[in-house]
C-alpha positions as CSV (number, residue, x, y, z in Angstrom):
1,X,0.0,0.0,0.0
2,X,1.4,3.4,-1.0
3,X,2.6,5.5,2.0
4,X,1.7,9.1,1.8
5,X,4.5,11.5,3.0
6,X,2.8,14.6,4.3
7,X,5.3,15.8,7.0
8,X,3.3,14.7,10.0
9,X,2.3,11.0,9.9
10,X,5.5,9.1,9.3
11,X,5.9,6.3,11.9
12,X,8.6,3.8,12.6
13,X,6.5,1.0,11.0
14,X,5.9,3.0,7.9
15,X,9.6,3.8,7.5
16,X,10.5,0.2,7.9
17,X,8.0,-0.7,5.3
18,X,9.6,1.8,2.9
19,X,13.1,0.8,3.7
20,X,12.8,-3.0,3.9
21,X,9.7,-3.9,2.0
22,X,10.1,-1.4,-0.8
23,X,6.6,0.1,-0.3
24,X,5.8,2.9,-2.7
25,X,5.7,6.5,-1.5
26,X,3.7,9.5,-2.6
27,X,4.2,13.1,-1.7
28,X,0.9,14.5,-0.4
29,X,-0.7,17.0,-2.8
30,X,-1.0,19.6,0.0
31,X,2.7,19.1,0.8
32,X,3.7,19.7,-2.8
33,X,1.7,22.9,-2.7
34,X,3.5,24.0,0.5
35,X,6.9,23.3,-1.2
36,X,5.9,25.5,-4.2
37,X,4.7,28.4,-2.0
38,X,8.0,28.3,-0.1
39,X,10.1,28.3,-3.2
40,X,8.3,31.4,-4.5
41,X,9.1,33.1,-1.3
42,X,12.8,32.1,-1.5
43,X,13.2,33.3,-5.1
44,X,11.6,36.6,-4.2
45,X,14.0,37.1,-1.3
46,X,16.9,36.2,-3.6
47,X,15.8,38.8,-6.1
48,X,15.8,41.4,-3.3
49,X,19.3,40.4,-2.2
50,X,18.1,39.4,1.3
51,X,20.9,37.5,3.1
52,X,20.1,33.8,3.5
53,X,22.6,31.4,4.9
54,X,23.8,28.8,2.5
55,X,21.8,30.3,-0.4
56,X,23.7,33.5,-1.1
57,X,26.3,33.1,1.6
58,X,29.0,30.5,2.2
59,X,28.4,27.8,4.8
60,X,30.0,27.0,8.2
61,X,32.9,29.3,8.9
62,X,32.3,31.0,5.6
63,X,28.8,32.1,6.5
64,X,29.8,35.7,6.4
65,X,31.0,35.5,2.8
66,X,28.5,36.9,0.4
67,X,28.1,35.3,-3.0
68,X,27.7,37.0,-6.3
69,X,24.7,36.2,-8.6
70,X,26.8,33.9,-10.7
71,X,28.2,32.2,-7.6
72,X,24.7,31.6,-6.3
73,X,24.0,29.7,-9.4
74,X,27.1,27.5,-9.1
75,X,27.5,27.3,-5.3
76,X,25.1,24.3,-4.6
77,X,27.1,22.0,-6.9
78,X,30.4,22.7,-5.1
79,X,28.6,22.6,-1.7
80,X,27.5,19.0,-2.4
81,X,30.9,18.1,-3.8
82,X,32.9,19.2,-0.8
83,X,30.5,17.7,1.7
84,X,30.5,14.3,0.0
85,X,33.5,13.5,2.2
86,X,32.6,10.2,3.9
87,X,34.7,7.0,4.2
88,X,34.1,3.3,4.5
89,X,31.9,0.7,3.1
90,X,28.5,1.5,1.6
91,X,25.6,1.9,4.1
92,X,22.9,-0.8,3.8
93,X,20.3,-0.1,1.1
94,X,17.5,-0.1,3.7
95,X,19.2,2.7,5.7
96,X,19.6,4.9,2.7
97,X,16.1,4.3,1.5
98,X,14.8,5.3,4.9
99,X,17.0,8.4,4.9
100,X,15.5,9.5,1.6
101,X,12.0,9.0,2.9
102,X,12.9,11.0,6.0
103,X,14.2,13.9,3.8
104,X,11.1,13.9,1.7
105,X,9.1,14.2,4.8
106,X,11.1,17.2,6.0
107,X,10.5,18.9,2.6
108,X,6.8,18.1,2.9
109,X,6.4,20.8,5.5
110,X,7.2,23.5,3.0
111,X,9.9,25.2,5.1
112,X,13.0,24.1,3.2
113,X,12.9,26.3,0.2
114,X,14.1,23.8,-2.4
115,X,12.5,23.4,-5.8
116,X,9.7,20.7,-5.9
117,X,11.8,18.8,-8.5
118,X,14.3,17.9,-5.8
119,X,11.7,16.3,-3.5
120,X,9.9,14.6,-6.4
121,X,13.1,13.2,-7.7
122,X,13.7,11.5,-4.3
123,X,10.2,10.1,-4.5
124,X,10.9,8.7,-7.9
125,X,14.2,7.2,-6.7
126,X,12.4,5.4,-3.9
127,X,9.6,4.1,-6.1
128,X,12.0,3.0,-8.9
129,X,14.6,1.4,-6.7
130,X,17.5,3.8,-7.3
131,X,19.5,3.9,-4.0
132,X,22.6,6.2,-3.7
133,X,25.8,4.6,-2.6
134,X,26.6,6.3,0.7
135,X,29.7,5.7,2.9
136,X,28.8,4.6,6.4
137,X,31.2,6.9,8.2
138,X,31.9,10.6,8.2
139,X,28.9,12.3,9.8
140,X,29.2,14.1,13.1
141,X,25.4,14.4,13.4
142,X,25.2,18.2,13.3
143,X,24.4,20.4,10.4
144,X,22.8,17.0,9.7
145,X,24.4,13.9,8.2
146,X,26.3,16.1,5.8
147,X,28.7,13.6,4.3
148,X,26.3,10.8,3.6
149,X,23.4,13.0,2.5
150,X,25.7,14.9,0.2
151,X,26.8,11.7,-1.4
152,X,23.2,10.9,-2.0
153,X,22.6,14.3,-3.4
154,X,25.2,13.7,-6.1
155,X,22.6,11.8,-8.0
156,X,20.5,15.0,-8.3
157,X,23.3,16.1,-10.6
158,X,23.6,12.8,-12.4
159,X,26.8,12.0,-10.5
160,X,27.9,9.7,-7.7
161,X,27.0,6.0,-7.6
162,X,23.8,4.1,-7.0
163,X,22.5,0.6,-6.5
164,X,19.9,-0.4,-9.1
165,X,18.4,-3.9,-9.8
166,X,21.2,-5.5,-7.8
167,X,24.1,-3.6,-9.6
168,X,26.3,-0.8,-8.3
169,X,26.3,1.7,-11.2
170,X,27.4,5.3,-11.9
171,X,24.7,7.6,-10.8
172,X,23.9,8.9,-14.3
173,X,23.5,5.3,-15.6
174,X,21.2,4.2,-12.7
175,X,19.0,7.3,-13.2
176,X,18.9,6.6,-17.0
177,X,18.0,3.0,-16.7
178,X,15.3,3.8,-14.2
179,X,13.9,6.6,-16.4
180,X,14.4,9.4,-13.8
181,X,15.2,12.8,-15.1
182,X,18.2,14.5,-13.4
183,X,16.9,17.8,-11.9
184,X,20.3,19.5,-11.4
185,X,20.8,22.0,-8.5
186,X,19.8,25.6,-8.3
187,X,19.9,28.1,-5.4
188,X,19.3,26.5,-2.1
189,X,18.6,23.0,-3.5
190,X,21.8,21.3,-2.4
191,X,21.7,22.5,1.1
192,X,18.0,21.6,1.4
193,X,19.0,18.0,0.3
194,X,21.7,17.5,3.0
195,X,21.1,19.7,6.0
196,X,19.3,17.3,8.4
197,X,20.1,14.3,10.6
198,X,18.2,12.0,8.3
199,X,20.5,9.0,8.0
200,X,21.1,8.6,11.7
201,X,17.4,9.1,12.4
202,X,16.5,6.6,9.7
203,X,18.9,4.0,11.2
204,X,17.6,4.7,14.7
205,X,14.0,4.1,13.6
206,X,14.9,0.8,12.1
207,X,16.9,-0.1,15.2
208,X,13.9,0.8,17.4
209,X,11.7,-1.6,15.4
210,X,14.3,-4.4,15.8
211,X,14.9,-3.5,19.5
212,X,11.2,-3.8,20.3
213,X,10.9,-7.2,18.7
214,X,14.2,-8.3,20.4
215,X,12.9,-7.3,23.8
216,X,9.8,-9.5,23.3
217,X,12.1,-12.4,22.5
218,X,14.1,-11.8,25.7
219,X,10.8,-12.3,27.6
220,X,10.3,-15.6,25.8
221,X,13.8,-16.7,26.6
222,X,13.3,-15.6,30.2
223,X,10.1,-17.7,30.5
224,X,11.9,-20.8,29.2
225,X,14.9,-20.4,31.4
226,X,12.8,-19.6,34.5
227,X,10.7,-22.8,33.9
228,X,13.8,-24.9,33.3
229,X,15.2,-23.6,36.6
230,X,12.0,-24.4,38.4
231,X,11.3,-20.8,39.2
232,X,8.8,-19.4,41.7
233,X,6.1,-17.8,39.6
234,X,5.0,-15.2,42.1
235,X,7.4,-12.5,40.8
236,X,5.4,-12.5,37.5
237,X,2.1,-11.5,39.0
238,X,1.1,-8.2,37.3
239,X,-0.2,-6.9,40.6
240,X,3.3,-6.8,42.1
241,X,4.4,-4.4,39.3
242,X,1.2,-2.4,39.2
243,X,1.9,-1.5,42.8
244,X,5.2,0.1,41.8
245,X,3.8,1.7,38.6
246,X,6.4,1.2,35.8
247,X,4.6,0.5,32.6
248,X,7.4,-1.6,31.0
249,X,7.6,-3.9,34.0
250,X,3.9,-4.4,34.1
251,X,3.9,-5.4,30.5
252,X,6.9,-7.6,30.8
253,X,5.4,-9.5,33.8
254,X,2.2,-10.0,32.0
255,X,4.1,-11.4,29.0
256,X,6.1,-13.8,31.0
257,X,3.0,-15.0,32.9
258,X,1.3,-15.5,29.6
259,X,4.2,-17.5,28.2
260,X,4.1,-19.9,31.1
261,X,0.4,-20.4,31.2
262,X,-0.4,-24.2,31.3
263,X,2.9,-25.0,32.9
264,X,3.0,-27.5,35.8
265,X,5.0,-24.9,37.7
266,X,1.9,-22.6,37.9
267,X,-0.2,-25.2,39.8
268,X,1.7,-24.8,43.1
269,X,2.2,-28.5,43.3
270,X,5.9,-28.5,42.4
271,X,8.5,-27.5,45.0
272,X,10.2,-24.2,44.2
273,X,12.4,-21.8,46.2
274,X,10.8,-19.1,48.3
275,X,12.9,-16.6,46.4
276,X,14.9,-17.0,43.2
277,X,18.1,-15.2,42.2
278,X,17.7,-11.7,40.8
279,X,18.5,-12.8,37.3
280,X,15.2,-14.8,37.4
281,X,12.8,-12.9,39.7
282,X,13.8,-9.4,38.6
283,X,13.4,-10.1,34.9
284,X,10.2,-8.1,34.6
285,X,11.8,-5.1,36.3
286,X,15.0,-5.2,34.1
287,X,13.4,-6.0,30.8
288,X,10.6,-3.5,31.7
289,X,13.2,-0.8,32.2
290,X,14.5,-1.6,28.7
291,X,11.0,-1.4,27.3
292,X,10.5,2.1,28.8
293,X,13.9,3.3,27.5
294,X,13.2,2.1,24.0
295,X,9.6,3.5,24.1
296,X,11.1,7.0,25.0
297,X,13.6,6.7,22.2
298,X,10.7,5.8,19.8
299,X,8.8,8.9,20.8
300,X,11.8,11.1,20.2
301,X,12.7,9.4,16.8
302,X,9.1,9.9,15.6
303,X,9.1,13.5,16.5
304,X,12.3,14.0,14.5
305,X,10.8,12.0,11.5
306,X,7.9,14.4,11.4
307,X,9.8,17.6,12.3
308,X,11.5,20.3,10.2
309,X,15.1,19.4,10.5
310,X,16.9,21.9,8.3
311,X,18.7,25.3,8.2
312,X,17.8,27.9,7.3
313,X,14.1,27.4,7.7
314,X,11.6,29.5,5.7
315,X,8.2,30.5,7.1
316,X,6.1,31.7,4.1
317,X,3.1,32.7,6.2
318,X,5.3,35.2,8.1
319,X,7.7,36.0,5.1
320,X,10.4,35.0,7.5
321,X,13.8,33.3,7.3
322,X,15.1,31.7,10.5
323,X,18.6,30.5,10.9
324,X,19.2,28.0,13.8
325,X,20.2,24.5,14.5
326,X,17.3,22.2,13.8
327,X,19.7,19.8,12.2
328,X,21.4,19.0,15.5
329,X,21.2,15.2,16.1
330,X,21.3,15.3,20.0
331,X,17.5,14.9,20.5
332,X,17.9,11.5,18.7
333,X,21.4,10.6,19.7
334,X,20.9,10.9,23.5
335,X,17.8,8.6,23.8
336,X,19.3,6.2,21.3
337,X,22.5,5.9,23.4
338,X,20.1,4.9,26.2
339,X,18.3,2.5,24.0
340,X,21.6,0.8,23.1
341,X,22.5,0.6,26.8
342,X,19.1,-1.0,27.5
343,X,19.7,-3.8,24.9
344,X,23.1,-4.5,26.5
345,X,21.5,-4.5,30.0
346,X,18.9,-7.2,29.0
347,X,21.7,-9.2,27.4
348,X,23.7,-9.1,30.6
349,X,20.6,-10.5,32.3
350,X,20.3,-13.2,29.6
351,X,23.9,-14.3,30.2
352,X,23.3,-14.6,33.9
353,X,20.3,-16.9,33.3
354,X,22.5,-18.9,30.9
355,X,25.1,-19.2,33.7
356,X,22.4,-20.6,36.0
357,X,21.3,-23.2,33.4
358,X,24.9,-24.5,32.9
359,X,26.4,-24.1,36.4
360,X,25.9,-27.3,38.4
361,X,25.8,-25.3,41.6
362,X,22.9,-23.2,40.5
363,X,20.9,-25.2,38.0
364,X,18.4,-26.9,40.3
365,X,19.5,-30.5,39.4
366,X,20.1,-30.1,35.7
367,X,23.0,-32.1,34.4
368,X,26.4,-30.2,34.6
369,X,26.7,-27.8,31.7
370,X,23.6,-29.5,30.2
371,X,25.7,-32.5,29.1
372,X,24.4,-36.0,28.9
373,X,27.6,-37.5,30.3
374,X,29.3,-34.6,32.3
375,X,33.0,-34.9,32.5
376,X,33.3,-36.9,29.3
377,X,31.1,-34.4,27.4
378,X,31.3,-30.7,28.2
379,X,27.9,-29.9,26.9
380,X,27.3,-26.1,26.6
381,X,30.3,-25.1,28.8
382,X,31.9,-23.1,26.0
383,X,28.7,-21.5,24.8
384,X,28.9,-19.2,27.9
385,X,32.4,-18.2,26.8
386,X,31.1,-17.0,23.5
387,X,28.2,-15.1,25.2
388,X,30.7,-13.5,27.5
389,X,32.9,-12.3,24.6
390,X,29.8,-10.7,23.0
391,X,28.8,-9.1,26.3
392,X,32.1,-7.4,26.8
393,X,32.1,-6.0,23.3
394,X,28.5,-4.7,24.0
395,X,29.7,-3.0,27.1
396,X,32.5,-1.3,25.2
397,X,30.0,-0.2,22.5
398,X,27.5,1.1,25.2
399,X,29.8,4.0,26.0
400,X,27.6,7.0,25.0
401,X,28.5,8.8,21.8
402,X,26.4,11.8,22.5
403,X,28.9,13.2,25.0
404,X,31.9,12.7,22.6
405,X,31.7,16.0,20.7
406,X,34.8,17.2,18.8
407,X,34.5,20.7,17.5
408,X,34.5,21.1,13.7
409,X,34.7,23.9,11.0
410,X,37.2,26.1,12.9
411,X,35.0,26.0,16.0
412,X,32.0,27.4,14.2
413,X,30.4,24.0,14.8
414,X,31.9,23.6,18.2
415,X,29.3,21.1,19.6
416,X,28.2,18.2,17.5
417,X,26.0,15.2,18.4
418,X,28.1,12.3,17.1
419,X,24.7,10.7,16.6
420,X,26.0,8.7,13.6
421,X,28.4,7.0,16.0
422,X,25.4,6.1,18.2
423,X,23.5,4.7,15.2
424,X,26.5,2.6,14.0
425,X,27.3,1.1,17.3
426,X,23.6,0.3,18.0
427,X,23.7,-1.8,14.9
428,X,26.6,-3.7,16.4
429,X,25.0,-4.0,19.8
430,X,21.9,-5.6,18.2
431,X,24.0,-7.9,16.1
432,X,25.7,-9.2,19.3
433,X,22.4,-9.3,21.1
434,X,21.0,-11.8,18.6
435,X,23.9,-14.1,19.3
436,X,23.7,-13.8,23.1
437,X,20.0,-14.5,23.2
438,X,20.3,-17.3,20.7
439,X,22.7,-19.1,23.0
440,X,20.3,-18.7,25.9
441,X,17.4,-20.0,23.8
442,X,19.5,-23.0,22.9
443,X,20.4,-23.7,26.5
444,X,16.9,-23.2,27.7
445,X,15.6,-25.6,25.1
446,X,18.2,-28.1,26.1
447,X,17.4,-27.7,29.8
448,X,13.6,-28.1,29.2
449,X,14.4,-31.4,27.3
450,X,15.8,-32.8,30.6
451,X,12.8,-31.8,32.7
452,X,9.9,-34.2,33.2
453,X,7.0,-31.7,33.5
454,X,4.9,-29.9,31.0
455,X,6.2,-26.3,30.3
456,X,3.9,-23.4,29.4
457,X,2.3,-23.2,26.0
458,X,4.6,-20.3,25.0
459,X,7.7,-22.1,26.1
460,X,6.7,-25.3,24.3
461,X,6.1,-23.5,21.1
462,X,9.5,-21.6,21.3
463,X,11.3,-24.9,21.9
464,X,9.5,-26.5,19.0
465,X,10.7,-23.6,16.7
466,X,14.3,-23.9,18.0
467,X,14.3,-27.7,17.3
468,X,13.5,-27.0,13.6
469,X,16.9,-25.3,13.4
470,X,19.1,-26.9,16.1
471,X,19.0,-30.5,17.4
472,X,19.2,-31.5,21.0
473,X,22.9,-31.9,22.1
474,X,23.2,-35.6,22.9
475,X,26.9,-35.9,22.3
476,X,29.4,-33.1,22.0
477,X,29.8,-31.5,18.5
478,X,31.3,-28.3,17.2
479,X,28.9,-25.6,18.4
480,X,29.7,-22.7,16.1
481,X,27.1,-23.9,13.6
482,X,24.4,-24.0,16.2
483,X,25.4,-20.6,17.6
484,X,25.2,-19.0,14.2
485,X,21.9,-20.7,13.4
486,X,20.4,-19.5,16.6
487,X,21.7,-16.0,16.0
488,X,20.0,-16.0,12.6
489,X,16.8,-17.4,14.1
490,X,16.6,-14.6,16.7
491,X,17.3,-12.0,14.1
492,X,14.6,-13.4,11.9
493,X,12.0,-13.1,14.6
494,X,10.5,-16.5,13.8
495,X,10.4,-17.6,17.4
496,X,8.4,-14.4,18.3
497,X,6.0,-14.8,15.3
498,X,5.3,-18.5,16.0
499,X,4.8,-18.0,19.8
500,X,2.4,-15.1,19.2
501,X,0.4,-17.3,16.8
502,X,0.2,-19.9,19.6
503,X,-0.7,-17.7,22.6
504,X,-1.7,-14.3,21.2
505,X,0.3,-11.0,20.9
506,X,2.8,-10.1,23.5
507,X,2.3,-6.5,24.8
């Protein structure tokens, strides 16, 4: 279904549909009209020689330099050239598609001053599958994601490179094959294409989507491990969490309780401890805190997706030009730093449950290291080593980037958000998280195989899905294949989808 970009209704889910599922986009007619009105205002101000940053002046430290009429005509081309200064491997296509959609949504407000042709060309590029090749690194997340967005803007001049139909092509050739007319750049167009934190915000939106699905899977893994460890079920009574009041914890407790419905452990007939270790009984509080952090990050990201992130900003109804810093990435970088930390936190919790499943002193009678012949076989002893490696890397990556500002542009840009660093490391945190949780899932399934009681309906379904991909560990075998299969399984979301089919949606 075509997604209408109107400047105000773009959600995380819509952006993911555009980025990953290649949903078509359309610029709302009223948005196109706003863009046209704003352009008329800008051209009138240009004719009157009104000073407008980045339009008839230089940029950054050169903002006091006035341009001649001839320079105004040529300036945008050189602006894009010198800002296309990134480095590294190409960003994933889904990230760049999402960034283009975000930029269109900024223009839809009618405050950016570019020609309609610029915005409509980006719409065509999305719909016809032309994706600029953009280096992953080089943005400091202030004045926007200048380096990557400038590399994307090269296509507006028929330059740069693009992915099209599975090939990496010169930009002009990709546009030609797709039948897209190259609009060129006139006054203001180049800066309006690049001056916002669109790539880091797009990446953050995609990460939010994946984080929310990951958190639900941590609740499934927790339920399985808690059952395998003969956990006391009282800590998952929603009333306990309602008395404290944190929304995330209430939801998490309800989910875990829902997952263990039908378990013999819920009858009260089986002997359990009066109080379990924190890694078990505080799972709703910890996972709930992560839920709340990611929910806050989502709210901030969606504000940015639907806001006017640009500079300068033109207000036609007031005949006003406002120069400011609405490109600054901090409102997204700070909460996304917290979201990344939240994912690391629940992974630390996962590893502690894994430890209890494998540690003979803590596993409530399970075989040592979940091995069938402990001592001769080592079972999943080394699986914890792998999880520990990933945890340490995640802890390193969880150092906030939003406090790491290094001044740029001769101190004209003396505080920058480093939000692209946040976005890049969150991708790595998630990649590790899939591996850590996959190992806990594997261990929990192995442990439940040893138990002689009926687990909850959710846990049973999760184990069934796991067994489609990884066999029970009867005798020792190289585990790297199993680990990688489990990582891919968690990333795919298949466990979550199948469990929700069996027991209903998790909150």
